[in-house]
Tab-separated table of C-alpha atoms and ligand atoms in Angstrom:
chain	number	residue	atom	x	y	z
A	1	UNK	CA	0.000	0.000	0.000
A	2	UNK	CA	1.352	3.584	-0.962
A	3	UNK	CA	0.953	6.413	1.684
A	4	UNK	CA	-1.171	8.227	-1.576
A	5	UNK	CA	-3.673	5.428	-0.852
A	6	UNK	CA	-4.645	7.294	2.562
A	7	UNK	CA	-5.020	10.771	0.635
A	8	UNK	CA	-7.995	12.265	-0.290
A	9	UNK	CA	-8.799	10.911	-3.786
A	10	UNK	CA	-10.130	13.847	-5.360
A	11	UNK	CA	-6.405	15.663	-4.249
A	12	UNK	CA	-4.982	12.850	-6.389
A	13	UNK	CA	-7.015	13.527	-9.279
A	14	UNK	CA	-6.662	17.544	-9.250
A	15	UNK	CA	-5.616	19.090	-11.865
A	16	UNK	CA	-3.212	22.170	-10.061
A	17	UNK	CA	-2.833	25.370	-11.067
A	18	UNK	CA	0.321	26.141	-13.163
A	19	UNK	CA	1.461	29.369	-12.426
A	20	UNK	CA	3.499	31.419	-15.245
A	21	UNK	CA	6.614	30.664	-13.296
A	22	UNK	CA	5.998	27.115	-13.550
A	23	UNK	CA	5.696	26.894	-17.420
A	24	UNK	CA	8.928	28.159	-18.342
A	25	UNK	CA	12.118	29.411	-16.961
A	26	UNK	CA	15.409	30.015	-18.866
A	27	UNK	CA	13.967	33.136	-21.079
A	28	UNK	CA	15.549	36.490	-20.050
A	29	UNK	CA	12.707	38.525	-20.965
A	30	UNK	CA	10.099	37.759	-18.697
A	31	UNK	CA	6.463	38.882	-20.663
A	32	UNK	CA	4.489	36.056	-19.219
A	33	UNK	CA	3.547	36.413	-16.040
A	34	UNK	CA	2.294	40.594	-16.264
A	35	UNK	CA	4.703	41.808	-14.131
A	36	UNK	CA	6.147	45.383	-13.694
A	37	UNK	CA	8.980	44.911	-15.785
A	38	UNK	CA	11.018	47.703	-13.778
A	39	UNK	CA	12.161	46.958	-9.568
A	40	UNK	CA	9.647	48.771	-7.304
A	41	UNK	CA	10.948	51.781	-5.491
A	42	UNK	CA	13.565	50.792	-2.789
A	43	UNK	CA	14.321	47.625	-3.877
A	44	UNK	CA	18.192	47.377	-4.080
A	45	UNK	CA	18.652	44.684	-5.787
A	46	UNK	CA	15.724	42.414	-4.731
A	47	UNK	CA	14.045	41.966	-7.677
A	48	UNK	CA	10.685	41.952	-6.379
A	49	UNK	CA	8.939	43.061	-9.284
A	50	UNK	CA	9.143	39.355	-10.456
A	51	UNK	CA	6.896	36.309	-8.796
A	52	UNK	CA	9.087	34.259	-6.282
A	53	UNK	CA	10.394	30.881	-7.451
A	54	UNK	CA	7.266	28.675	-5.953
A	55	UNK	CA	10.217	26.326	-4.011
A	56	UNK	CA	13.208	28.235	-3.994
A	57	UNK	CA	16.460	25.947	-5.050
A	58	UNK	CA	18.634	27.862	-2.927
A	59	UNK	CA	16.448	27.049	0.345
A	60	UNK	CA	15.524	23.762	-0.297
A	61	UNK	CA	18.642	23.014	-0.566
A	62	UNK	CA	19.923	24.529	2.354
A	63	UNK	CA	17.384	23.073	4.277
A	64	UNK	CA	17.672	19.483	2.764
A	65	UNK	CA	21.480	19.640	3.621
A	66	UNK	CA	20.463	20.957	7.654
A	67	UNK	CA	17.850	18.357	7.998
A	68	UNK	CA	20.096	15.746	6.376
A	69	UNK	CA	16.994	14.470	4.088
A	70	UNK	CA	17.267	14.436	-0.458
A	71	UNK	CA	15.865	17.768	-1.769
A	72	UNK	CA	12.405	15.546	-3.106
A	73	UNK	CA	12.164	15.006	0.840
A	74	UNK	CA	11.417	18.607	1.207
A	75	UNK	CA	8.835	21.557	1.237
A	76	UNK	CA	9.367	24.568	2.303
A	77	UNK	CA	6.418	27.029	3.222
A	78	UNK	CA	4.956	29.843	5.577
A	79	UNK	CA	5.756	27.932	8.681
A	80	UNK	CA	5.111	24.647	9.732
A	81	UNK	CA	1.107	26.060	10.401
A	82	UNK	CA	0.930	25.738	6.369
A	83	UNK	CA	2.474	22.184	6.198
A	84	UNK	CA	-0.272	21.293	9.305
A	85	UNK	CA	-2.822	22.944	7.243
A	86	UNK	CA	-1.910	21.508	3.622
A	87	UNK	CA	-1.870	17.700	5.470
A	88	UNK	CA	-5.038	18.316	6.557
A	89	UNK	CA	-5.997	19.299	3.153
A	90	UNK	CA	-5.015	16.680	1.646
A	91	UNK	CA	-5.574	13.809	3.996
A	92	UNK	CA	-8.806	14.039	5.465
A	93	UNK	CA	-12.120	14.393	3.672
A	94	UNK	CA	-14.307	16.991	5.417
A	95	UNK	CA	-16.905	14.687	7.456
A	96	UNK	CA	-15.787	11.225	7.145
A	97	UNK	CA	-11.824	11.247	8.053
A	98	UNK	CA	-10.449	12.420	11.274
A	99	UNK	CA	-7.082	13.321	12.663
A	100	UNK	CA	-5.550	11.618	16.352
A	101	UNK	CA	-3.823	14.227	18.678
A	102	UNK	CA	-2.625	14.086	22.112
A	103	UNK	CA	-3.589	16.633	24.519
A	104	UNK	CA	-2.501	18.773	26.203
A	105	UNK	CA	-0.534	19.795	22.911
A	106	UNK	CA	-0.105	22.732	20.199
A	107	UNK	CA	-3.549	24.066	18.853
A	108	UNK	CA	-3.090	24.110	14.893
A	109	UNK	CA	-3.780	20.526	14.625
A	110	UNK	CA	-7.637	20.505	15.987
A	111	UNK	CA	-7.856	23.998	15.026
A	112	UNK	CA	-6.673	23.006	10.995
A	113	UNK	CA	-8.657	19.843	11.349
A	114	UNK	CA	-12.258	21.790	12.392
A	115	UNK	CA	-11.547	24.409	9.627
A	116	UNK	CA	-11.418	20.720	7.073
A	117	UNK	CA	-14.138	19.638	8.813
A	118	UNK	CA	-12.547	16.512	9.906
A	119	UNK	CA	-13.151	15.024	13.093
A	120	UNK	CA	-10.727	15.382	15.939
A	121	UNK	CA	-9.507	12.339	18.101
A	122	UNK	CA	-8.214	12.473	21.027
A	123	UNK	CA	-5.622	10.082	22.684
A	124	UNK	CA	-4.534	12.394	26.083
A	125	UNK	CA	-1.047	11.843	27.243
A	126	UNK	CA	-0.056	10.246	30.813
A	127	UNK	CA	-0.639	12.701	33.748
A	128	UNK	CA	3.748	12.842	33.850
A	129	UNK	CA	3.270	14.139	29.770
A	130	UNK	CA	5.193	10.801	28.389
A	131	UNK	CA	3.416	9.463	25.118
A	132	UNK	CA	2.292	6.143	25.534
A	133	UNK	CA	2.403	4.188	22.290
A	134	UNK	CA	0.199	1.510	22.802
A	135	UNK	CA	-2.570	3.701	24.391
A	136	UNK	CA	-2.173	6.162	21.442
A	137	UNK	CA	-2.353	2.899	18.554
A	138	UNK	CA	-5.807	1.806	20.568
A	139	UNK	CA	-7.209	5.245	19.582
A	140	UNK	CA	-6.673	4.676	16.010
A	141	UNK	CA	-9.661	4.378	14.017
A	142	UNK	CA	-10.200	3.862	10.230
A	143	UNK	CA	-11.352	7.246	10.197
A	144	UNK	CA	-8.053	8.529	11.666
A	145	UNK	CA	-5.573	9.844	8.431
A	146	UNK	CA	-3.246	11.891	10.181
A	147	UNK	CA	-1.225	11.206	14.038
A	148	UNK	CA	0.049	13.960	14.962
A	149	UNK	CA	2.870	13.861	17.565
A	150	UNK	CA	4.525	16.740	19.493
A	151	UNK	CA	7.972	16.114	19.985
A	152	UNK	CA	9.234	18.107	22.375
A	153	UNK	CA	5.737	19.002	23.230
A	154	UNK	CA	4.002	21.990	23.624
A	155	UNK	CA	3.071	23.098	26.077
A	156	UNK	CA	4.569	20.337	28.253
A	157	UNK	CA	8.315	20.867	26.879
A	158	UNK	CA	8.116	16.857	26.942
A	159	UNK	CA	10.371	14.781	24.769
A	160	UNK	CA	9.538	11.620	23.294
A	161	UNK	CA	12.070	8.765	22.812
A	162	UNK	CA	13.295	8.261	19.489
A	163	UNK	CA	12.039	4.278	20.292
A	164	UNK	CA	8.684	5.291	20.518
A	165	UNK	CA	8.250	7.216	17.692
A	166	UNK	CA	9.896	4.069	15.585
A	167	UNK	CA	7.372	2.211	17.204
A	168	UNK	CA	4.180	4.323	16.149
A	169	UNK	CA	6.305	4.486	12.642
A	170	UNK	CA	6.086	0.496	12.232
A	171	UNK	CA	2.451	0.143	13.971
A	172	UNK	CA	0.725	3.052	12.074
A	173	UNK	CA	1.906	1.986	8.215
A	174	UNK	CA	-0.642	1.641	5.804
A	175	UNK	CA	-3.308	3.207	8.771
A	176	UNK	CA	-2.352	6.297	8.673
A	177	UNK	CA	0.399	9.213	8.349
A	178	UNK	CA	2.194	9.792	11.327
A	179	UNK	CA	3.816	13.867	11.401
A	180	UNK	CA	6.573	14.623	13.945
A	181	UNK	CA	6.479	18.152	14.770
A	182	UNK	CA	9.769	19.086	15.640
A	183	UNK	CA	9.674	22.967	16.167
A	184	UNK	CA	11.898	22.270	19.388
A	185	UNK	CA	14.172	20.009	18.295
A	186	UNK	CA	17.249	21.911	18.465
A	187	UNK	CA	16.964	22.287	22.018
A	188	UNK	CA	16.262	18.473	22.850
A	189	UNK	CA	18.835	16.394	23.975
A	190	UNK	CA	17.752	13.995	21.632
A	191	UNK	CA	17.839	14.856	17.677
A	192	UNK	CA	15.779	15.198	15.155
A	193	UNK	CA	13.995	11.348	13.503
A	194	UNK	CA	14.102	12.711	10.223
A	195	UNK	CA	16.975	10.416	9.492
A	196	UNK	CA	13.863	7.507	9.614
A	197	UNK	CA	12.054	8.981	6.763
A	198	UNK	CA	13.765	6.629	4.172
A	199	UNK	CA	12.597	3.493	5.958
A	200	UNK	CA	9.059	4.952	7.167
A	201	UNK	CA	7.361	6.269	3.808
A	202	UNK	CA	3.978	6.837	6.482
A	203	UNK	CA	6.201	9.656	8.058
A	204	UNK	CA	6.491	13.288	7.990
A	205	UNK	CA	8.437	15.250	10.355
A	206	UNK	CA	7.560	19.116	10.401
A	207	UNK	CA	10.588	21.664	10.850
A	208	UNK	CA	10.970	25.653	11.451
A	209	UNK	CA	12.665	28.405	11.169
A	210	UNK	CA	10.590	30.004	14.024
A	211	UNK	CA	12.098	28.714	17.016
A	212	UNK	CA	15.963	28.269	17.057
A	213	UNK	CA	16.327	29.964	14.310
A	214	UNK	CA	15.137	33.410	15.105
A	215	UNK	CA	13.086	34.011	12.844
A	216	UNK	CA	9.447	33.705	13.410
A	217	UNK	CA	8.902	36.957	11.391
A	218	UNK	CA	9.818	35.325	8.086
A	219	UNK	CA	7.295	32.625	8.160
A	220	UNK	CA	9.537	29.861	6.778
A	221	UNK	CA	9.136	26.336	7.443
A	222	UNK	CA	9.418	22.946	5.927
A	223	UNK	CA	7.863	19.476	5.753
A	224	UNK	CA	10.168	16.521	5.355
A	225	UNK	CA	8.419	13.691	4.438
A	226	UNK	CA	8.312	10.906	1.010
A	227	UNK	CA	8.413	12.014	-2.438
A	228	UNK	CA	5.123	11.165	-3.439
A	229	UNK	CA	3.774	13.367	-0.257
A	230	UNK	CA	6.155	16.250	-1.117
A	231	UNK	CA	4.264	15.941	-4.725
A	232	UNK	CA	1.109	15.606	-3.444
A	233	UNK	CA	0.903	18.482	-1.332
A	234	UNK	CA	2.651	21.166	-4.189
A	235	UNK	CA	-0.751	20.080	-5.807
A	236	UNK	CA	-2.486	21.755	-3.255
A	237	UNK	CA	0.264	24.824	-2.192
A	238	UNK	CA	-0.318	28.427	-3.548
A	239	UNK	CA	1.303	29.199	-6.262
A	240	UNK	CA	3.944	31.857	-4.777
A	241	UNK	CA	3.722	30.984	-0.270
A	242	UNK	CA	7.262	32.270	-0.184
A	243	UNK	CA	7.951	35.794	-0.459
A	244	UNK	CA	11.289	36.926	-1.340
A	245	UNK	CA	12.499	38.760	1.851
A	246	UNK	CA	11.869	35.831	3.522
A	247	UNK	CA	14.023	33.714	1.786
A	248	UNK	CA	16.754	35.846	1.671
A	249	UNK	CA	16.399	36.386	5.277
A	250	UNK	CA	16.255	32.336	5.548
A	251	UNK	CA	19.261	32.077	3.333
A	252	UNK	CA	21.223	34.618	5.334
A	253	UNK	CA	20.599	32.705	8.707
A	254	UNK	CA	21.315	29.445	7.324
A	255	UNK	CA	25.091	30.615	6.297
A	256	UNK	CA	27.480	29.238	8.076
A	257	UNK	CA	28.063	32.770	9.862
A	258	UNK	CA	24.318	32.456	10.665
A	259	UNK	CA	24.540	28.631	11.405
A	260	UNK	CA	27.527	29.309	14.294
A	261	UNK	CA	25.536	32.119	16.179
A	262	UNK	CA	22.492	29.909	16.560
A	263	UNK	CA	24.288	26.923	17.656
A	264	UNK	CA	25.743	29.133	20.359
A	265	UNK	CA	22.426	30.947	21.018
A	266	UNK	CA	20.942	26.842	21.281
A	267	UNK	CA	23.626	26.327	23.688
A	268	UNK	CA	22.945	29.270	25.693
A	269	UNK	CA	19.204	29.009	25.670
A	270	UNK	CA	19.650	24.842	27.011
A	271	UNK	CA	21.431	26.920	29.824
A	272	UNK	CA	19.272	29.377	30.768
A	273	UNK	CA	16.264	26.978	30.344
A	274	UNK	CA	18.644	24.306	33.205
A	275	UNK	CA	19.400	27.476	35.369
A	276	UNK	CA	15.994	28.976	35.421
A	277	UNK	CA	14.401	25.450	36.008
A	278	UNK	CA	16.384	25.072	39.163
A	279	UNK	CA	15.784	28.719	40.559
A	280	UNK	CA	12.006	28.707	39.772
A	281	UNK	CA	12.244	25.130	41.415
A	282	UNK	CA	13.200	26.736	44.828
A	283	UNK	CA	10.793	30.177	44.846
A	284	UNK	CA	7.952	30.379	47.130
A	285	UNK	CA	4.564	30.000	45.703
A	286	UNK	CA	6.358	27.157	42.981
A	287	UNK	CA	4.895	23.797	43.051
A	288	UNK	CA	6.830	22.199	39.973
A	289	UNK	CA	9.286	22.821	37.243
A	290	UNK	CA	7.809	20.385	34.486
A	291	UNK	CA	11.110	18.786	32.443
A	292	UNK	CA	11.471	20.454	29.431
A	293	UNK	CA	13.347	19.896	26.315
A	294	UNK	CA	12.716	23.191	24.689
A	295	UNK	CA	12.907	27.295	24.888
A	296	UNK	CA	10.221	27.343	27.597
A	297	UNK	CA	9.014	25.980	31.011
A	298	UNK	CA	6.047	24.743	31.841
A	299	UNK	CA	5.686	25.992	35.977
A	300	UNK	CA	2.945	24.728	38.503
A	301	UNK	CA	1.819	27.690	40.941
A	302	UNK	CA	0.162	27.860	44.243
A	303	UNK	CA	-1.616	30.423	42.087
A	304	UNK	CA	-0.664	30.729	38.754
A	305	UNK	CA	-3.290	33.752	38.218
A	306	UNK	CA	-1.538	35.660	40.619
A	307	UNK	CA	1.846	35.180	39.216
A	308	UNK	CA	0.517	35.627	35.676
A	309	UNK	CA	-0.503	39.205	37.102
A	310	UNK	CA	2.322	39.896	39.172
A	311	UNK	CA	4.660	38.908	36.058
A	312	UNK	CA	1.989	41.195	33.509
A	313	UNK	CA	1.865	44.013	36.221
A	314	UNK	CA	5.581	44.003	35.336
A	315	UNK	CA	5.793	44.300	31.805
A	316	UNK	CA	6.358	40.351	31.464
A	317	UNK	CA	3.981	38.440	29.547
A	318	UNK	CA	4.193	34.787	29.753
A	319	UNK	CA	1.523	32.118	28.282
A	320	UNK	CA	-1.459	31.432	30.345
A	321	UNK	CA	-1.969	27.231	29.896
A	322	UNK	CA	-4.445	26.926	32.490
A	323	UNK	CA	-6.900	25.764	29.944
A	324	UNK	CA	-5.047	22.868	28.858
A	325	UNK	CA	-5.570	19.324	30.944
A	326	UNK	CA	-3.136	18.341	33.487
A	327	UNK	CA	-1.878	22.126	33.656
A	328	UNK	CA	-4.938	23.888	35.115
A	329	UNK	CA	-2.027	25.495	37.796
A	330	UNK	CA	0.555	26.221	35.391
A	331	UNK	CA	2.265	29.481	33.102
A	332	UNK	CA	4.217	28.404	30.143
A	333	UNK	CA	7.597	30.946	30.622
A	334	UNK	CA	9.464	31.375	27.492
A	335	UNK	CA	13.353	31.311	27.861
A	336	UNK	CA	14.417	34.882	27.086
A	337	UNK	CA	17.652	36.548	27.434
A	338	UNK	CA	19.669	36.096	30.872
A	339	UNK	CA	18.260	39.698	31.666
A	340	UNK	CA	14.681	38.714	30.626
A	341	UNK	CA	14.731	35.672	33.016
A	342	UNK	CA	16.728	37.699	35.955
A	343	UNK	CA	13.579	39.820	35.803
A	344	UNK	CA	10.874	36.816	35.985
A	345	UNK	CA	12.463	35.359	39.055
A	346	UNK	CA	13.065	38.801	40.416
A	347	UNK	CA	9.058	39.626	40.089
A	348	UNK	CA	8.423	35.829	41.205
A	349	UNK	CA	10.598	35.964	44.272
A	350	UNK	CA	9.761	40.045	45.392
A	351	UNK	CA	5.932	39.556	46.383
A	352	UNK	CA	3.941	42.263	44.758
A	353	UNK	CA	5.345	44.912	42.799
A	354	UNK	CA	5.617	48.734	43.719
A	355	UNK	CA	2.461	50.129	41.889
A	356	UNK	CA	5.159	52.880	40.475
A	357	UNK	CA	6.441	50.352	38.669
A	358	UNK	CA	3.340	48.660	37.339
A	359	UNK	CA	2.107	51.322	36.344
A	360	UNK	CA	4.929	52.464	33.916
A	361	UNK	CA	5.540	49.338	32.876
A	362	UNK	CA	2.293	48.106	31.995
A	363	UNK	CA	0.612	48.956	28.406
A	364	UNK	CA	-2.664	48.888	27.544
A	365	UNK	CA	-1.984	46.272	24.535
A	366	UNK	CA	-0.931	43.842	26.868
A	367	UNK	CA	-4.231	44.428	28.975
A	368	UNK	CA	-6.147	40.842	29.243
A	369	UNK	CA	-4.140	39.003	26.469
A	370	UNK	CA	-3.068	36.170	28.400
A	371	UNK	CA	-6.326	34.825	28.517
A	372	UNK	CA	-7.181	34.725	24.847
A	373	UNK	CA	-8.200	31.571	22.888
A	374	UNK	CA	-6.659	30.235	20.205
A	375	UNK	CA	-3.645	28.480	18.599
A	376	UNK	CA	-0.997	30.742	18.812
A	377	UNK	CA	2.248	29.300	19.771
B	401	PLP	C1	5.763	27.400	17.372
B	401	PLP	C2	5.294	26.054	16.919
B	401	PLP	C3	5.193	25.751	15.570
B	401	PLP	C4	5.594	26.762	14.599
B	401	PLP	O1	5.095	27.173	13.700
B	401	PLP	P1	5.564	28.090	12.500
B	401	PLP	O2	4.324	28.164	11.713
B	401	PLP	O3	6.654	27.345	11.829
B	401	PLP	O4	5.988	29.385	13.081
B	401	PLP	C5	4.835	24.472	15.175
B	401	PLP	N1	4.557	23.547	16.093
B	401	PLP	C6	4.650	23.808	17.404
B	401	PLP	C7	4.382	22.732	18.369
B	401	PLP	C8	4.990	25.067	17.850
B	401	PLP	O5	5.031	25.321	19.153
C-alpha cells in the first residue's frame, strides 16, 4: 500500500494550477507572467517586481542539507502552520476522516482539522506528559488519516524517545500518516527522527525556522516527508507561499556565519532553560518545574493567576496554559535573554510589585491578552 492510498482521492485527481513561473524558466525577458517589468521603489537589488520561485532551489537546498533528508524530501512554506494545514488538506475528507492528537498539545492541529471539517480524536497523554504508544495505537480508528505527535511538546516541553516514535512508525503503516512536529528540536537532547524517513514512507516530520532559528517573522518552514507526499501536497500549495524577503532572510541565517551564532544561542538558551528550572524550582509560591526539552518551562503555581498578574503588572507576559488538561495550575515561561529571566524570578521571588512600577511598565496592549483563545504558539 502507498501512503497516496490514505489521501484524499479527489487531491490525487486535481488538476493544479500552473502558475506562469511554472511553465517556463530560462527566457531572459520575462512577458508572461504581467509583471512590472522595472524593480519597485527601494528595492536594491531584490528583484521583487518578479513572482518568487514557488520552491526556492537555494532554500531547499539549504534546508535538505540541515535536515540531512534528499531535496524531493522537502517543502518549504509559511511555517510549519501551512504544512499542518496543507496535510489536513489533503488527507482528510471533510466529514468522514479524522485526525488523532494528544492533549494537552499545540492548537493548529484541531484547530486546521475543524476548519477541514474533519473530526478530531483524542488520545490524552499520561498525567507525567510521556506518550504512551500503545494507548495512542488503541485510539486509532479507520477514520483517523493523520497522528500527529509533538515532539518536544508543547506546552509540556516533553520529549519523546526516538524508540517510541519508531514504534508508532512500524504500527501506524498503511493506517495512517504519522507527522513529527519538531519545532523544538534543536533544544532536545535527543535529535531530530528525520533520518527515519527513508525506511518509514507513512512519516512526515515538520521543521521551522521560528524557534531556534530566530526568525518567526519570516514565516519559513518545511515538511520533510516521502516524495510522493512532497508531490502531493505542491498540488495543493499556492502558487507563490514564499515571499522573497523571507528567503533571503532564511538564506542569510542558514550561512554558516548564521549557522555558528544559533548553535551558540541553542547552547545558551539549554542553559538558561537548566538554570531557570532550578531557581524557579526553589521560589515560594512554585509547586513544579515540568522537564522540558525546549525554549520554555512549563511551571505549577500555588496560584498561577496571581503570578501571571504579578509577572503582567511588570511588563512580562508569559503564556497562560491553564486551559489545557493536566496544567490547570501552570504558566508556560518562554526562555528569554539572561536579563529577561533575571527579571521573571526577580518579580516571582519580590511579592507584589511597587504600583510605580506597574504602572509604567504596563501597556494597555498587553491588557487581558493572556487569557485569549486560540492556537498561537
Ligand atoms: C511554534 C510552533 C510551531 C511553529 O510554527 P511556525 O508556523 O513554523 O511558526 C509548530 N509547532 C509547534 C508545536 C509550535 O510550538
Amino acid at each position: 500500500m502507498s501512503v497516496l492510498d490514505l489521501a484524499r482521492p479527489d487531491i490525487r485527481a486535481l488538476q493544479p494550477y500552473s502558475s506562469a513561473r511554472m511553465e517556463a524558466s530560462g527566457g531572459r525577458v520575462l512577458l508572461n507572467a504581467n509583471e512590472s517589468p522595472l524593480a519597485p521603489f527601494g528595492d536594491e537589488g531584490l528583484g521583487a517586481n518578479r513572482y518568487p520561485d514557488p520552491q526556492p532551489a537555494a532554500l531547499v537546498g539549504a534546508l535538505a542539507a540541515l535536515y540531512g533528508v534528499r531535496r524531493e524530501q522537502v517543502l518549504v512554506g509559511r511555517g510549519s502552520d501551512e504544512a499542518i494545514d496543507l496535510l489536513v488538506r489533503a488527507f482528510c475528507r471533510a466529514g468522514q476522516d479524522a485526525v488523532l492528537v494528544q492533549p494537552p498539545t499545540f492548537g493548529m492541529y484541531a484547530v486546521c482539522a475543524r476548519i477541514q471539517g474533519a473530526a478530531v480524536l483524542e488520545a490524552p497523554l499520561a498525567a507525567d506528559f510521556s506518550l504512551d504508544a500503545e494507548a495512542l495505537l488503541a485510539a486509532v480508528t479507520p477514520a483517523v488519516k493523520l497522528v500527529f505527535v509533538c515532539a518536544p511538546n508543547n506546552p509540556s516541553g516533553r520529549g519523546v524517545p526516538r524508540a517510541t516514535v519508531e514504534r508508532l512508525a512500524q504500527a501506524l503503516a498503511g493506517r495512517a500518516l504519522l507527522v513529527v512536529d519538531e519545532a523544538y528540536v534543536e533544544f532536545a537532547d535527543e535529535g531530530s527522527v528525520a533520518d527515519l524517513l527513508d525506511r518509514h514512507e507513512h512519516l512526515a516530520v515538520l521543521r521551522t525556522l521560528s524557534k531556534a532559528w530566530a526568525l518567526a517573522g519570516a514565516r519559513v518552514g518545511a515538511l520533510l516527508a516521502d516524495p510522493q507526499v512532497i508531490g502531493l501536497l505542491r498540488r495543493i500549495l499556492p502558487p507563490y507561499p514564499l515571499p522573497l524577503p523571507c528567503v533571503q532572510a532564511a538564506l542569510r541565517a542558514l550561512s554558516g556565519e548564521g549557522r555558528a551564532q544559533t548553535a551558540a544561542r541553542v547552547a545558551q538558551a539549554r542553559a538558561e532553560r537548566a538554570r531557570m528550572a532550578a531557581a524557579l524550582a526553589a521560589l515560594p509560591g512554585v509547586r513544579a518545574v515540568l522537564p522540558s526539552q525546549a525554549n520554555f518551562l512549563a511551571v505549577r503555581f500555588d496560584d498561577a493567576g496571581d503570578a501571571y498578574r504579578r509577572l503582567l503588572d511588570a511588563g512580562i507576559v508569559v503564556r497562560d496554559v491553564r486551559r489545557y488538561p493536566g496544567l490547570a495550575d501552570a504558566l508556560r515561561i518562554t526562555i528569554g535573554t539572561p536579563e529577561e529571566n533575571d527579571r521573571v524570578l526577580d518579580v516571582l521571588a519580590s511579592g507584589r510589585n511597587a504600583a510605580g512600577e506597574a504602572a509604567l511598565l504596563k501597556g494597555p496592549v498587553l491588557e487581558g491578552r493572556g487569557f485569549a483563545e486560540g492556537p498561537a504558539s
